[in-house]
Tab-separated table of C-alpha atoms and ligand atoms in Angstrom:
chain	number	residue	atom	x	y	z
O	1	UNK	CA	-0.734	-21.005	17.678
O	2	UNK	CA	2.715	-21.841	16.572
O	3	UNK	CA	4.983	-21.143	13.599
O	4	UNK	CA	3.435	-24.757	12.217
O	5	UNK	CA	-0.231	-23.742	12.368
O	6	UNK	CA	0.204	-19.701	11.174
O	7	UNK	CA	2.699	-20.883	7.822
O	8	UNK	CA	-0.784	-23.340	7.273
O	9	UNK	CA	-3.096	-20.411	8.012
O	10	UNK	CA	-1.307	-18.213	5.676
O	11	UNK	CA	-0.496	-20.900	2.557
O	12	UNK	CA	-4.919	-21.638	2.885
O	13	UNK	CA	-5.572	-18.108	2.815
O	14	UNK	CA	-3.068	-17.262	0.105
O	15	UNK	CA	-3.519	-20.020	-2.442
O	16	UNK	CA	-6.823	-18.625	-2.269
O	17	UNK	CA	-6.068	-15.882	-3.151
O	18	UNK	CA	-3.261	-16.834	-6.201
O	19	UNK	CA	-1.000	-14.460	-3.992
O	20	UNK	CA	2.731	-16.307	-2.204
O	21	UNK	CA	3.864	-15.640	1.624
O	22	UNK	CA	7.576	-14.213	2.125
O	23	UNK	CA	7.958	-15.310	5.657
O	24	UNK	CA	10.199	-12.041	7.095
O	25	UNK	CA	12.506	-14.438	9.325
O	26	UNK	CA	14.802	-11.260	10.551
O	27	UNK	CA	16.066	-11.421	13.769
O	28	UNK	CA	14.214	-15.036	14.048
O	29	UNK	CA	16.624	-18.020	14.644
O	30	UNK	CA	17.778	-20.656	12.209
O	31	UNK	CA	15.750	-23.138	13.995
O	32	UNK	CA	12.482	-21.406	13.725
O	33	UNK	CA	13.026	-20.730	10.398
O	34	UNK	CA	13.397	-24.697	10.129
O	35	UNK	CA	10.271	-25.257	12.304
O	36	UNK	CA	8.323	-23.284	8.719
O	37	UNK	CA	10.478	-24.910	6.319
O	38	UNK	CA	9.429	-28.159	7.981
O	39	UNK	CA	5.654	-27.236	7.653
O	40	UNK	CA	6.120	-26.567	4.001
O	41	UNK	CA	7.378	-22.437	3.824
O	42	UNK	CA	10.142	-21.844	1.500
O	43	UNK	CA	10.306	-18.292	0.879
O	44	UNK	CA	11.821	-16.410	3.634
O	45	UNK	CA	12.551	-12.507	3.701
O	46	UNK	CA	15.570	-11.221	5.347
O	47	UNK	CA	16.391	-7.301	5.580
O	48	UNK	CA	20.018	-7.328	6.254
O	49	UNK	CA	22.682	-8.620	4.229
O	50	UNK	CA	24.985	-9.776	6.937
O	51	UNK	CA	22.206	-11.615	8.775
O	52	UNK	CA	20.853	-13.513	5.268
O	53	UNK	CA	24.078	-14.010	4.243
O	54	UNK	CA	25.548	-15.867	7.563
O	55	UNK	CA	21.611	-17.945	7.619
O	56	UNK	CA	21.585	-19.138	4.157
O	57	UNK	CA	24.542	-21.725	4.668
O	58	UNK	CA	23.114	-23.230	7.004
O	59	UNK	CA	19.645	-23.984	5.756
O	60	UNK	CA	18.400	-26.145	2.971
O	61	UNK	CA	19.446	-25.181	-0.576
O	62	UNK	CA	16.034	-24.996	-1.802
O	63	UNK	CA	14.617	-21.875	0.042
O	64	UNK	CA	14.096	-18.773	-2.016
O	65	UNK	CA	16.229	-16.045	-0.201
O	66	UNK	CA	14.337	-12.841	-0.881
O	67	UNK	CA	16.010	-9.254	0.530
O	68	UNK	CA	13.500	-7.045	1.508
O	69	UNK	CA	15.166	-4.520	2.952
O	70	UNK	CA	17.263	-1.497	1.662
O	71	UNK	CA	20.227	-2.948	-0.132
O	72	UNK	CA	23.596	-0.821	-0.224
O	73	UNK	CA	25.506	-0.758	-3.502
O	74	UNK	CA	29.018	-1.775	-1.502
O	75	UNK	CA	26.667	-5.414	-0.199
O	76	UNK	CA	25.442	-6.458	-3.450
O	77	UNK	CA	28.310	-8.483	-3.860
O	78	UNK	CA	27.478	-10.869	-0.491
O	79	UNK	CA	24.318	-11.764	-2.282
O	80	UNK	CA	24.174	-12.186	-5.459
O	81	UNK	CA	25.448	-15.619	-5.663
O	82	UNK	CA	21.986	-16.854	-4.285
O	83	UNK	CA	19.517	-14.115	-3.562
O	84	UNK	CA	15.911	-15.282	-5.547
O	85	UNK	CA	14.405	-11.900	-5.046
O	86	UNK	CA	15.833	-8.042	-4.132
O	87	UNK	CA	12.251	-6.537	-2.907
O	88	UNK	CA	13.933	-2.401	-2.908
O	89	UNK	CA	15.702	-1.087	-5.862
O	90	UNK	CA	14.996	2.482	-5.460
O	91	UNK	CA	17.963	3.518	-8.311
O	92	UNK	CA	19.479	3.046	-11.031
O	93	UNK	CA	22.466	3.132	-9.741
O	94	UNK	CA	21.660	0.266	-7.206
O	95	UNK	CA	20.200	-1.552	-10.469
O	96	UNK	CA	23.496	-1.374	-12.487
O	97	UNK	CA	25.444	-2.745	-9.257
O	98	UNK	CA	23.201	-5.756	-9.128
O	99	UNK	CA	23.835	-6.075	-13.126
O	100	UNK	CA	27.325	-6.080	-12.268
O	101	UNK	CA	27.260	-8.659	-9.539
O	102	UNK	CA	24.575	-11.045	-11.256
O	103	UNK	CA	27.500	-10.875	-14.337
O	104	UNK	CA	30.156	-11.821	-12.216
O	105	UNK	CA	28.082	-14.828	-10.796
O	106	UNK	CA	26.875	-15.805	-14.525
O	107	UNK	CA	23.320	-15.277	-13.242
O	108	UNK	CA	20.170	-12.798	-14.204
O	109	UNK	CA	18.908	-11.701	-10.579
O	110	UNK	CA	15.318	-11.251	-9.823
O	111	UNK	CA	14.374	-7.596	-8.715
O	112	UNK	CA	11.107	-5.341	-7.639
O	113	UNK	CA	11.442	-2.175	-7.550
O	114	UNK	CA	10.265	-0.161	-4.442
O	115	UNK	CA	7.376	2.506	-4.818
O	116	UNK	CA	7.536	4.944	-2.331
O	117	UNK	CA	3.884	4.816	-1.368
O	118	UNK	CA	3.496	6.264	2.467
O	119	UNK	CA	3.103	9.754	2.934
O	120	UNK	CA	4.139	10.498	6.148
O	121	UNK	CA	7.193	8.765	6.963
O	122	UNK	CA	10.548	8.605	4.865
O	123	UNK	CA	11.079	5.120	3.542
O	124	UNK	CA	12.627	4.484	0.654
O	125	UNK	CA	11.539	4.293	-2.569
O	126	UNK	CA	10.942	5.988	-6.308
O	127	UNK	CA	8.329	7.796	-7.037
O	128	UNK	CA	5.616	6.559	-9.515
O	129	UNK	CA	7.461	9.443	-11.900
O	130	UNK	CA	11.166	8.313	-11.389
O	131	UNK	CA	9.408	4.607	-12.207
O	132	UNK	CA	7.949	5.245	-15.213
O	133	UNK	CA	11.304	7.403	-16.706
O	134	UNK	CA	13.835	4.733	-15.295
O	135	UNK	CA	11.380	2.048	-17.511
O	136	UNK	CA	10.975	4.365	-20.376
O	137	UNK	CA	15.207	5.182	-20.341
O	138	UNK	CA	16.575	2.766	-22.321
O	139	UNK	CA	19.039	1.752	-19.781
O	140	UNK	CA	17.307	-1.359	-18.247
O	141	UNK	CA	17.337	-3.194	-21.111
O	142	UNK	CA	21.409	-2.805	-21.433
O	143	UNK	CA	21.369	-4.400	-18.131
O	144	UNK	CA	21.567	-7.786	-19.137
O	145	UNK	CA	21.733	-9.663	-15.780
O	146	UNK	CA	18.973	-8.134	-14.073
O	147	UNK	CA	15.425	-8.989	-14.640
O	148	UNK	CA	12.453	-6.685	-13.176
O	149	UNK	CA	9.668	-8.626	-12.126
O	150	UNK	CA	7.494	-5.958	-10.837
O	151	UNK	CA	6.352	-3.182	-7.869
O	152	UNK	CA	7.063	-2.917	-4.155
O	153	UNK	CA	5.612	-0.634	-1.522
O	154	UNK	CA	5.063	-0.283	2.342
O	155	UNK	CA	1.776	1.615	3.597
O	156	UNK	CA	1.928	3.696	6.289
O	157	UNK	CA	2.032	2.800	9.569
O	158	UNK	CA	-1.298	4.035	10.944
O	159	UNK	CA	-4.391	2.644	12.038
O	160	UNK	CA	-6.219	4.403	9.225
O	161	UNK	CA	-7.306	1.486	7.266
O	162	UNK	CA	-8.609	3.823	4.038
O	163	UNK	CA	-5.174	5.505	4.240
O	164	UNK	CA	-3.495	2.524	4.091
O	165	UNK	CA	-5.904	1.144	1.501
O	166	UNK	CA	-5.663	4.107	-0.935
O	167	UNK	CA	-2.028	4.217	-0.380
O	168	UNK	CA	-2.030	0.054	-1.861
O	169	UNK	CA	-4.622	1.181	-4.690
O	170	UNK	CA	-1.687	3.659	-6.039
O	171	UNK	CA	0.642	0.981	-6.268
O	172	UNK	CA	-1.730	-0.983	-8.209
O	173	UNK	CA	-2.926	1.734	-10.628
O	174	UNK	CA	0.883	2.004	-11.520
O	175	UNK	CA	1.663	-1.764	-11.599
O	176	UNK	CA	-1.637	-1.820	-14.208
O	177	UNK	CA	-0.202	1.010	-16.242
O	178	UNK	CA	3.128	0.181	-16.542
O	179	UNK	CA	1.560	-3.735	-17.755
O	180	UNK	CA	-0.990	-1.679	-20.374
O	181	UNK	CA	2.861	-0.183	-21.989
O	182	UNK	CA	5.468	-1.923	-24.151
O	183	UNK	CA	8.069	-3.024	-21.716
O	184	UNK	CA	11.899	-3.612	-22.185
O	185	UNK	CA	12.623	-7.588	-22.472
O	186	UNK	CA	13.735	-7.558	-18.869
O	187	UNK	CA	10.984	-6.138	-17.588
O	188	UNK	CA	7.604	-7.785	-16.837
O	189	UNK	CA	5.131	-6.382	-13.793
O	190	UNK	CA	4.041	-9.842	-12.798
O	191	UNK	CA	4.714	-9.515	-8.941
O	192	UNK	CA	3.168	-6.840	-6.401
O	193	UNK	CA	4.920	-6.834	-3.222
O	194	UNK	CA	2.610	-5.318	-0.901
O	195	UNK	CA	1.056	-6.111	2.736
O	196	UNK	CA	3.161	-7.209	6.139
O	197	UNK	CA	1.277	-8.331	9.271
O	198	UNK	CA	-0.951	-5.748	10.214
O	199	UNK	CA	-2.041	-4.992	6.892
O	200	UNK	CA	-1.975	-8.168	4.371
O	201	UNK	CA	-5.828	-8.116	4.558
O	202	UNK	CA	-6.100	-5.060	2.739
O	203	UNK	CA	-3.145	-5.624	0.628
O	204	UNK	CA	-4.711	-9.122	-0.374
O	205	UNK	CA	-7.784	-7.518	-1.436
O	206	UNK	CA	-5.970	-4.523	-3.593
O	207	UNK	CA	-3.887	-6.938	-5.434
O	208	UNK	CA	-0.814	-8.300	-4.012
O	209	UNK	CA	1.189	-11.044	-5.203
O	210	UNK	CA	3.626	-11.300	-2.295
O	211	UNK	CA	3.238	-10.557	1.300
O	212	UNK	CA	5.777	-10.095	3.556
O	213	UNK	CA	4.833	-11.480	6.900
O	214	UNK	CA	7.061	-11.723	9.999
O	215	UNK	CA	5.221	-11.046	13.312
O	216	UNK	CA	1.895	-12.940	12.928
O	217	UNK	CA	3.739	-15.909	11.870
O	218	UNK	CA	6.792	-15.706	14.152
O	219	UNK	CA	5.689	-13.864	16.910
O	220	UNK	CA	7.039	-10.477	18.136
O	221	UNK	CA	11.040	-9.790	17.391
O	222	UNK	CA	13.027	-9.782	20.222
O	223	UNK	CA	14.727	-6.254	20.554
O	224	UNK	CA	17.689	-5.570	18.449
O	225	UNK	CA	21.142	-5.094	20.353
O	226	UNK	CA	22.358	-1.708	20.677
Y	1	LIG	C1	10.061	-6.541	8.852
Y	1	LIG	C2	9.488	-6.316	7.519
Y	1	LIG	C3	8.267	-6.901	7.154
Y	1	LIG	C4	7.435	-7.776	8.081
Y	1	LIG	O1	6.892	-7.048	9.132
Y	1	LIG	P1	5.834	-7.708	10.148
Y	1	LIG	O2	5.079	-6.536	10.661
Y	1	LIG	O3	6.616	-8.385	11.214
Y	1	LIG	O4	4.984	-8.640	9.383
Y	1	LIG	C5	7.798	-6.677	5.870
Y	1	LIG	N1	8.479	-5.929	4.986
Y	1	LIG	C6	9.665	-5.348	5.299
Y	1	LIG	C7	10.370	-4.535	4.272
Y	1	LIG	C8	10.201	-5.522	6.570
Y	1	LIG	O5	11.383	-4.949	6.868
């Protein structure tokens, strides 16, 4: 198939669908990544800090860097001069770092915050509980260079498509709540971040706005070094 062909596949099936790819480019190489920028793709998804951080230089300035993986408070610092999108605040903590960083760059920085959603492995995440009191606070709004744009969750990793599909319907039901309440200015649920390559269908069909896709556009990762 080739990167070319899937980034086509994908913008078809999502425009379709009013929903936007994140290509997950980890562990991919700088040319690949320009083989989907070439075919039109320019939101790519990076999990580490040290490997976005040492890409982004060398691509073109107008790709949307979005971190999708879990972000230490000590690494905000390496992206927030650039970073369009953090996909996992799980704290508050985390959130008032980013504030911090986004300050010192003079810029408000895009976040989601992750919904721990799967229940049988630890990821990270907040509960829909720890959500809804971190919103209802009064500390968000203080935070006047970050801007929440709305939910992320992983599913399970299972073949259990229901399990997987219920687990996407609870992210939803809170993403719909949370939009039915008065929300602090800096807070809007506009963007769902749900659905990666073996489960976008499903994600697609429960609501997301973003998916992050790595492996059926890219191919399989090659093994990390130990
Ligand atoms: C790697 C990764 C993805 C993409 O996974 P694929 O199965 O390759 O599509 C999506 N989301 C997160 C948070 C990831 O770390």
């Amino acid at each position: 198939m080739g990167i070319k062909n899937n980034i086509a596949k994908f913008s078809t099936l999502l425009a379709s669908r009013g929903a936007r790819l994140v290509a997950v480019s980890k562990t991919h190489s700088v040319e690949r990544i320009k083989e989907a920028y070439e075919a039109g793709q320019r939101i790519f998804g990076e999990n580490k800090v040290q490997e976005m951080t040492e890409k982004q230089p060398q691509l073109p300035p107008d790709i949307e860097w979005h971190l999708i993986g879990h972000l230490q408070r000590n690494k905000v610092k390496y992206v927030a001069p650039f970073v369009a999108l953090i996909h996992a605040v799980d704290s508050l903590r985390l959130l008032e770092e980013i504030n911090k960083q986004g300050e010192k760059c003079g810029r408000i920085i895009p976040c989601l915050l992750q919904v721990y959603i799967a229940s049988e492995e630890t990821k990270f995440g907040m509960d829909a509980d720890e959500v809804r009191a971190l919103i209802a606070s009064g500390l968000v709004e203080k935070l006047t260079h970050v801007r929440i744009d709305g939910l992320m969750g992983m599913a399970s990793l299972t073949d259990n498509q229901s399990k997987v599909r219920t687990e996407f319907k609870s992210l939803k039901s809170l993403f719909d709540e949370l939009n039915q309440r008065s929300l602090p200015p800096n807070v809007q649920m506009k963007e769902l971040s749900m659905g990666m390559s073996s489960d976008y269908a499903l994600a697609l069909e429960e609501g997301s706005t973003l998916v992050r896709i790595g492996t059926a556009i890219f191919g399989e990762r090659p093994p990390l070094p130990r």
